[in-house]
Coordinates of C-alpha atoms in Angstrom, one line a residue:
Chain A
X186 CA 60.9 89.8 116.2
X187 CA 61.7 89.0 119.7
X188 CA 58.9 87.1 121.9
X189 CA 58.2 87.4 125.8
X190 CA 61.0 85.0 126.9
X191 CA 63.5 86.0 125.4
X192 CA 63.1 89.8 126.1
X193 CA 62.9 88.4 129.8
X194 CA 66.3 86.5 129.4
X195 CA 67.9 90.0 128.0
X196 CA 66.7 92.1 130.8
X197 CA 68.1 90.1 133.4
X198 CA 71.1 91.6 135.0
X199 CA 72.5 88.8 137.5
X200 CA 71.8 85.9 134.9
X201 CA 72.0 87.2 131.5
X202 CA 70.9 84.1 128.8
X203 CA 71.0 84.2 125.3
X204 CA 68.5 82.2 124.1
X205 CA 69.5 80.2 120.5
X206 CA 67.0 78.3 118.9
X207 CA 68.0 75.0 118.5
X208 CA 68.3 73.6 115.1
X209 CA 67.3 70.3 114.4
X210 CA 70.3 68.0 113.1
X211 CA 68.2 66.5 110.7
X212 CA 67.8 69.4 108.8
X213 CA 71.5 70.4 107.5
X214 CA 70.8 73.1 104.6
X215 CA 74.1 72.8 102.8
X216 CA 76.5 70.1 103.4
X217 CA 80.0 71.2 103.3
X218 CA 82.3 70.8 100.8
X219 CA 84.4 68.4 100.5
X220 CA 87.1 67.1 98.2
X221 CA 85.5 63.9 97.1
X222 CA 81.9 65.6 95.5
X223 CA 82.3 66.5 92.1
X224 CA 81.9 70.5 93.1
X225 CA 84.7 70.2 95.3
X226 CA 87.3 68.5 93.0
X227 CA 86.5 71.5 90.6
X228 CA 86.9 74.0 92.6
X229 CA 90.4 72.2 93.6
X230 CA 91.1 71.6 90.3
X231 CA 90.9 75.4 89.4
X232 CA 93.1 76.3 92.0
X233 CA 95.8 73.9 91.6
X234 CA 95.7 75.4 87.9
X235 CA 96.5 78.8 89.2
X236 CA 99.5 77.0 91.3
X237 CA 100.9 75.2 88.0
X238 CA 100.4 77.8 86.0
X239 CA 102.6 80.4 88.3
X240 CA 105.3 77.2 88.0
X241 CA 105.2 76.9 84.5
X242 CA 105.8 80.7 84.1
X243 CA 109.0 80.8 86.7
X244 CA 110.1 77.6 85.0
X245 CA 110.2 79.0 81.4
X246 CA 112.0 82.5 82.9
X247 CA 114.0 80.3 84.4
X248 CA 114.8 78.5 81.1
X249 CA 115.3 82.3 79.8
X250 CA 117.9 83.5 81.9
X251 CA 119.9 80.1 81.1
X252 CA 120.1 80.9 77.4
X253 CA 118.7 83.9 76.4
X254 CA 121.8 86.1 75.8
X255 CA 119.6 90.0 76.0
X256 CA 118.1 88.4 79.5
X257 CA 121.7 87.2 80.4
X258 CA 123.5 90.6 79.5
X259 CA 120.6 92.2 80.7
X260 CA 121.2 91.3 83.9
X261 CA 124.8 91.4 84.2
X262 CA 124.7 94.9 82.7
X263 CA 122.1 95.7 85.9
X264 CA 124.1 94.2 89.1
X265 CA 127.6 96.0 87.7
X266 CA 125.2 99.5 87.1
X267 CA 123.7 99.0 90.5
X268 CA 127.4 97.9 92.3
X269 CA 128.9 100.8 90.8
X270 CA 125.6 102.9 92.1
X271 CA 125.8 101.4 95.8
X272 CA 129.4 102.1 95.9
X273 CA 128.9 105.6 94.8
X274 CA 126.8 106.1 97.8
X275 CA 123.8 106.1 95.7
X276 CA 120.3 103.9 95.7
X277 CA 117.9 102.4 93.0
X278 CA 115.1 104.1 93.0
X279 CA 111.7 101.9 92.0
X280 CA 108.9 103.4 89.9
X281 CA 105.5 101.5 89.3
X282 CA 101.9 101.6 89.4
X283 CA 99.1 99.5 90.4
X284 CA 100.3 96.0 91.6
X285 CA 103.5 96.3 89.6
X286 CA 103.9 99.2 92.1
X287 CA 103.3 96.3 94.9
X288 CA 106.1 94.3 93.1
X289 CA 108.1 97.2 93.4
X290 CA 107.8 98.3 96.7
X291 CA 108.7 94.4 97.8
X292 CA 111.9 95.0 95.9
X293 CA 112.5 97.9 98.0
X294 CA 112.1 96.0 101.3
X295 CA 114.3 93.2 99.5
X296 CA 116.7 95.2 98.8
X297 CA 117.0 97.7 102.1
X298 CA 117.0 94.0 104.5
X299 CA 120.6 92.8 102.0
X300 CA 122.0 96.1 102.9
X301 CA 120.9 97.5 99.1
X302 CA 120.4 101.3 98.9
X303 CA 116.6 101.3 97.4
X304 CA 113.6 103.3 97.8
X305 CA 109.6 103.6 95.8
X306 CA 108.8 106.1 94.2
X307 CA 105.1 106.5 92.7
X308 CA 104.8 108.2 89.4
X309 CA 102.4 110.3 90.6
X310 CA 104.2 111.4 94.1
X311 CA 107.6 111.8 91.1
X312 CA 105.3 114.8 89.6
X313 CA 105.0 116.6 92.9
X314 CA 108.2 116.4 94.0
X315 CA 110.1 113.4 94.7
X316 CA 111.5 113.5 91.3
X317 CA 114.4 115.3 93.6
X318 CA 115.0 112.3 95.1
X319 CA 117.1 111.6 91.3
X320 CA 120.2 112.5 92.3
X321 CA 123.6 112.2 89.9
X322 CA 126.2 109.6 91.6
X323 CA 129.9 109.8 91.0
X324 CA 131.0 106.6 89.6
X325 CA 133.6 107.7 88.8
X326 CA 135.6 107.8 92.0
X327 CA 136.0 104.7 94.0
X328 CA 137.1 104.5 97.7
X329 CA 140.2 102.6 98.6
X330 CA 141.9 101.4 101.9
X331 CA 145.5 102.1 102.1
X332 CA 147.6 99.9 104.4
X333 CA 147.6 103.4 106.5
X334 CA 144.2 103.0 106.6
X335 CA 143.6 106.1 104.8
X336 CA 141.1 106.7 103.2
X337 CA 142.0 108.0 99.1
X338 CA 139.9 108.6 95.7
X339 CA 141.0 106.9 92.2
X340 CA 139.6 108.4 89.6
X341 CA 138.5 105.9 86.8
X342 CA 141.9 103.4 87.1
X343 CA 141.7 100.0 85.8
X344 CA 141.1 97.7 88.3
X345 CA 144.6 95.8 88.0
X346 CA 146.4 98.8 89.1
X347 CA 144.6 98.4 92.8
X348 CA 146.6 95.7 93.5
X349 CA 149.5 97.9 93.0
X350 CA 148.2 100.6 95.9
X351 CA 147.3 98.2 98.0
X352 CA 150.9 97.7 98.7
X353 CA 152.7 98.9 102.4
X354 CA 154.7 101.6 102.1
X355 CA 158.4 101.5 101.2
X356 CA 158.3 97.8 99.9
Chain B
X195 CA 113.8 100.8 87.6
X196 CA 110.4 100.9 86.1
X197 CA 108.3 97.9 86.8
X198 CA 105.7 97.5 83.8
X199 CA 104.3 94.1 81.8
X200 CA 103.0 96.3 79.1
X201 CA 105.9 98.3 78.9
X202 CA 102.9 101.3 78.2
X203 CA 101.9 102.4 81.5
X204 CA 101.1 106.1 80.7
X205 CA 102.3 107.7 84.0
X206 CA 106.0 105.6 83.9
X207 CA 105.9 107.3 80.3
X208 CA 105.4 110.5 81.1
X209 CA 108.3 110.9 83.7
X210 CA 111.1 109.7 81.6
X211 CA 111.3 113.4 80.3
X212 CA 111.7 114.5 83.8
X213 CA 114.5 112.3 84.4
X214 CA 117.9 113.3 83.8
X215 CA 119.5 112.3 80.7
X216 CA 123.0 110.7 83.2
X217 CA 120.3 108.4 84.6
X218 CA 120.7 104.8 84.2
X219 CA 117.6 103.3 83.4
X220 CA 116.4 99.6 84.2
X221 CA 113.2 97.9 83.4
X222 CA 111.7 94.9 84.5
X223 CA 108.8 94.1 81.7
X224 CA 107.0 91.2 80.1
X225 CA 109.4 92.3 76.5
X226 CA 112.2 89.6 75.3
X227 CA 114.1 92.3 74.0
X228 CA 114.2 95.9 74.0
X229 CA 112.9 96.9 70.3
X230 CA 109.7 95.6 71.6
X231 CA 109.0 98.0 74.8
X232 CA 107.6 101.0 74.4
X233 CA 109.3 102.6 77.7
X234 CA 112.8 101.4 76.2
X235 CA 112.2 102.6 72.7
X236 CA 112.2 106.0 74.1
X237 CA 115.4 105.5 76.0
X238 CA 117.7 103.2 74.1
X239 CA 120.7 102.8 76.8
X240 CA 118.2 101.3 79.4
X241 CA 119.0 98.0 80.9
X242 CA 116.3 95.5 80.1
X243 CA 115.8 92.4 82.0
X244 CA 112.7 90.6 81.0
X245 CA 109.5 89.3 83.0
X246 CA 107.5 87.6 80.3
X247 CA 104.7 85.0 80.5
X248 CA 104.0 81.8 78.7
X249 CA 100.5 82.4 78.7
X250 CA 97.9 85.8 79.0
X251 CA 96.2 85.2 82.8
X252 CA 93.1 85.7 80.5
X253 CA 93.4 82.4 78.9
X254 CA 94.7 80.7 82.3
X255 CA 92.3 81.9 84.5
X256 CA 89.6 84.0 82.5
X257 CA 90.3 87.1 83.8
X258 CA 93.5 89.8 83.0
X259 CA 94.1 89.9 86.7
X260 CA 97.7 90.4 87.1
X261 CA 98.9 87.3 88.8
X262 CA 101.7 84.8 86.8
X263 CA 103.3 88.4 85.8
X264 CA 103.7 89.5 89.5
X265 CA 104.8 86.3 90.2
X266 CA 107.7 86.3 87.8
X267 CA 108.2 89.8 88.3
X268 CA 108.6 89.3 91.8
X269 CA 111.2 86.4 91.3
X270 CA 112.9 88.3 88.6
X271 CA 113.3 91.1 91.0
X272 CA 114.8 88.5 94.0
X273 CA 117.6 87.7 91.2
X274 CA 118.5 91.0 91.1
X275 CA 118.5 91.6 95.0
X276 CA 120.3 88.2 95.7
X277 CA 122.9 88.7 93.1
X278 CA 123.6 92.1 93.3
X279 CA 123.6 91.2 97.0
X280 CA 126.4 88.1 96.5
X281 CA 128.4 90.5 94.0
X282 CA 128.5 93.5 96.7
X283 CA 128.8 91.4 100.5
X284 CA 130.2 88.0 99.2
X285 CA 130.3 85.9 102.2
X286 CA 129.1 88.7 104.4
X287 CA 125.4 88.6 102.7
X288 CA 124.2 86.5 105.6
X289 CA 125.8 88.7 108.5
X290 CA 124.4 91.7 106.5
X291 CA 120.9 90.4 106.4
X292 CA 120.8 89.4 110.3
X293 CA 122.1 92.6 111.0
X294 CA 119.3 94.5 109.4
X295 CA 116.7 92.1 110.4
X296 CA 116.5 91.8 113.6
X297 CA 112.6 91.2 114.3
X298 CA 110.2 88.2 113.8
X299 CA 111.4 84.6 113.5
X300 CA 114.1 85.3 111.0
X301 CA 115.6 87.7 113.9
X302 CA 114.9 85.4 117.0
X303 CA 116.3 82.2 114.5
X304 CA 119.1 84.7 113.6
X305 CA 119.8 85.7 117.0
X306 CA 120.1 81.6 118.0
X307 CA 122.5 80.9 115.8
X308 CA 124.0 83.6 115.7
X309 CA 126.9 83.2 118.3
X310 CA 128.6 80.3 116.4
X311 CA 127.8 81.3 112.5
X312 CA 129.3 85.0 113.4
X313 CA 132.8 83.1 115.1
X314 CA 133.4 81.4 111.6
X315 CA 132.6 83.6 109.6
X316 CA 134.9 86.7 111.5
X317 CA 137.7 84.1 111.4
X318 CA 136.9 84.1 107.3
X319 CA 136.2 87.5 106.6
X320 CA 139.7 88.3 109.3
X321 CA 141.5 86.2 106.3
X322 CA 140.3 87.3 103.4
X323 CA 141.3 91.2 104.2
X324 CA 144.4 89.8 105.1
X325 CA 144.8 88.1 101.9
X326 CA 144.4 91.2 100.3
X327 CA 145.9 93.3 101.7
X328 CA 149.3 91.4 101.6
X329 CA 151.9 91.9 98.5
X330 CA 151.2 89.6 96.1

């Protein structure tokens, strides 16, 4: 509902004015929140839980990957899979759903910025396709240097023995 | 790598047929050890590394939002990158991640820095190739 005066201040052209009414100070609805009124320490309360809790959780996986021994092998077993994979010329490929999919696709980005082959794959998209993005990776060739420079193929030799090729020529 | 707290998600499931039995398979899930995990049970050689919680987000916060397991998942996830990273780069993790980050602040700190970090650290990496490449 709009009265006369301030229809006239709308239709104004050289001096447009938007009329506010003014609120009298004396009549504050809601005072803010603040930390010291009981309302405000809950609310502040609850969130610090959420804070602690997320601490508590990394602390105890923390705790897990000092002295669990399945954690520990776990990952061992997954950065010498993934090594051989990157040296292969290959990526790990990341499959989730929902926010775990989130988590996944932040791995991705993770990974791709430290120079780690990686890519997301829904498991939807997999169905329709991208499932050829699987692709076998020969682990069991790795690349050498020569002092020649040339570039050769071993195939599966212990790793003792590189020392050995890494040798010049004709000493 | 599948990422899944339950270890149940019904579309991860469903793919492992698809997947080709040379695969390796890794799996970042709320499970202490493999026996326990659906996904794993049906493929035994998969590398597990554990996520778990200390407490449901239903009884922290009221409601099964996922929030502490994204958290750790996250964090479990940076282990991997990081070390994987280290095992791969070695010293050259740094020079590796400037390299391929060029934008924001971490590129325009980067980029600052960058002409006296990247003189020490050619003069290490010069001595390290050298170090192996001479007959021991």
């Amino acid at each position: 509902m709009y009265n006369s005066s301030e229809m006239e201040g709308r239709q104004s052209p050289e001096a447009p004015r938007i009329l506010k009414r003014k609120r009298s100070d004396s009549m504050l609805l809601t005072p803010p929140l603040s930390h010291s009124d009981p309302e405000g320490a809950k609310i502040l309360s609850r969130a610090v839980n959420v804070l602690s809790t997320a601490a508590t959780a990394l602390s105890q996986v923390t705790i897990l990957y000092e002295s669990d021994h399945i954690a520990r092998d776990g990952l061992l077993q997954a950065v010498d899979c993934l090594k051989k994979v990157n040296e292969g010329g290959g990526k790990l490929i990341i499959c989730g759903v929902g926010k775990s999919g989130l988590v996944g696709q932040k791995m991705v980005a993770t990974m791709k910025s430290l120079g780690l082959g990686s890519s997301f794959m829904h498991a939807s998209e997999a169905l329709h396709g991208d499932l050829g993005d699987i692709r076998a990776v020969s682990t069991s060739h790795i690349p050498i240097l020569t002092h020649g420079l040339r570039l050769m193929y071993l195939r599966t030799m212990p790793l003792c023995s590189l020392h050995t090729l890494a040798k010049p020529p004709n000493s | 790598m599948f990422i899944t707290y339950s270890g149940k998600t019904s579309e991860l499931l469903n793919l492992l047929q698809h997947i080709p039995d040379s695969t390796p398979i890794l799996a970042i899930t709320s499970h202490k050890n493999a026996a326990e995990c659906p996904l794993i049970r049906q493929c035994p050689d998969a590398i597990l590394l554990p996520a778990p919680i200390h407490e449901l987000e239903e009884v922290s916060f009221g409601v099964c939002a996922p929030t502490t397991s994204t958290t750790v998942a996250i964090a479990v996830g940076d282990m991997l990158a990081l070390t994987l990273a280290e095992s791969m780069h070695q010293e050259d993790t740094k020079h590796v991640f400037r390299k391929n980050h060029p934008g924001g602040a971490i590129g325009a700190k980067a980029r600052k820095n960058g002409n006296v970090v990247e003189a020490t650290e050619e003069t290490a990496r010069v001595a390290r190739h050298q170090s192996l490449l001479s007959p021991a």
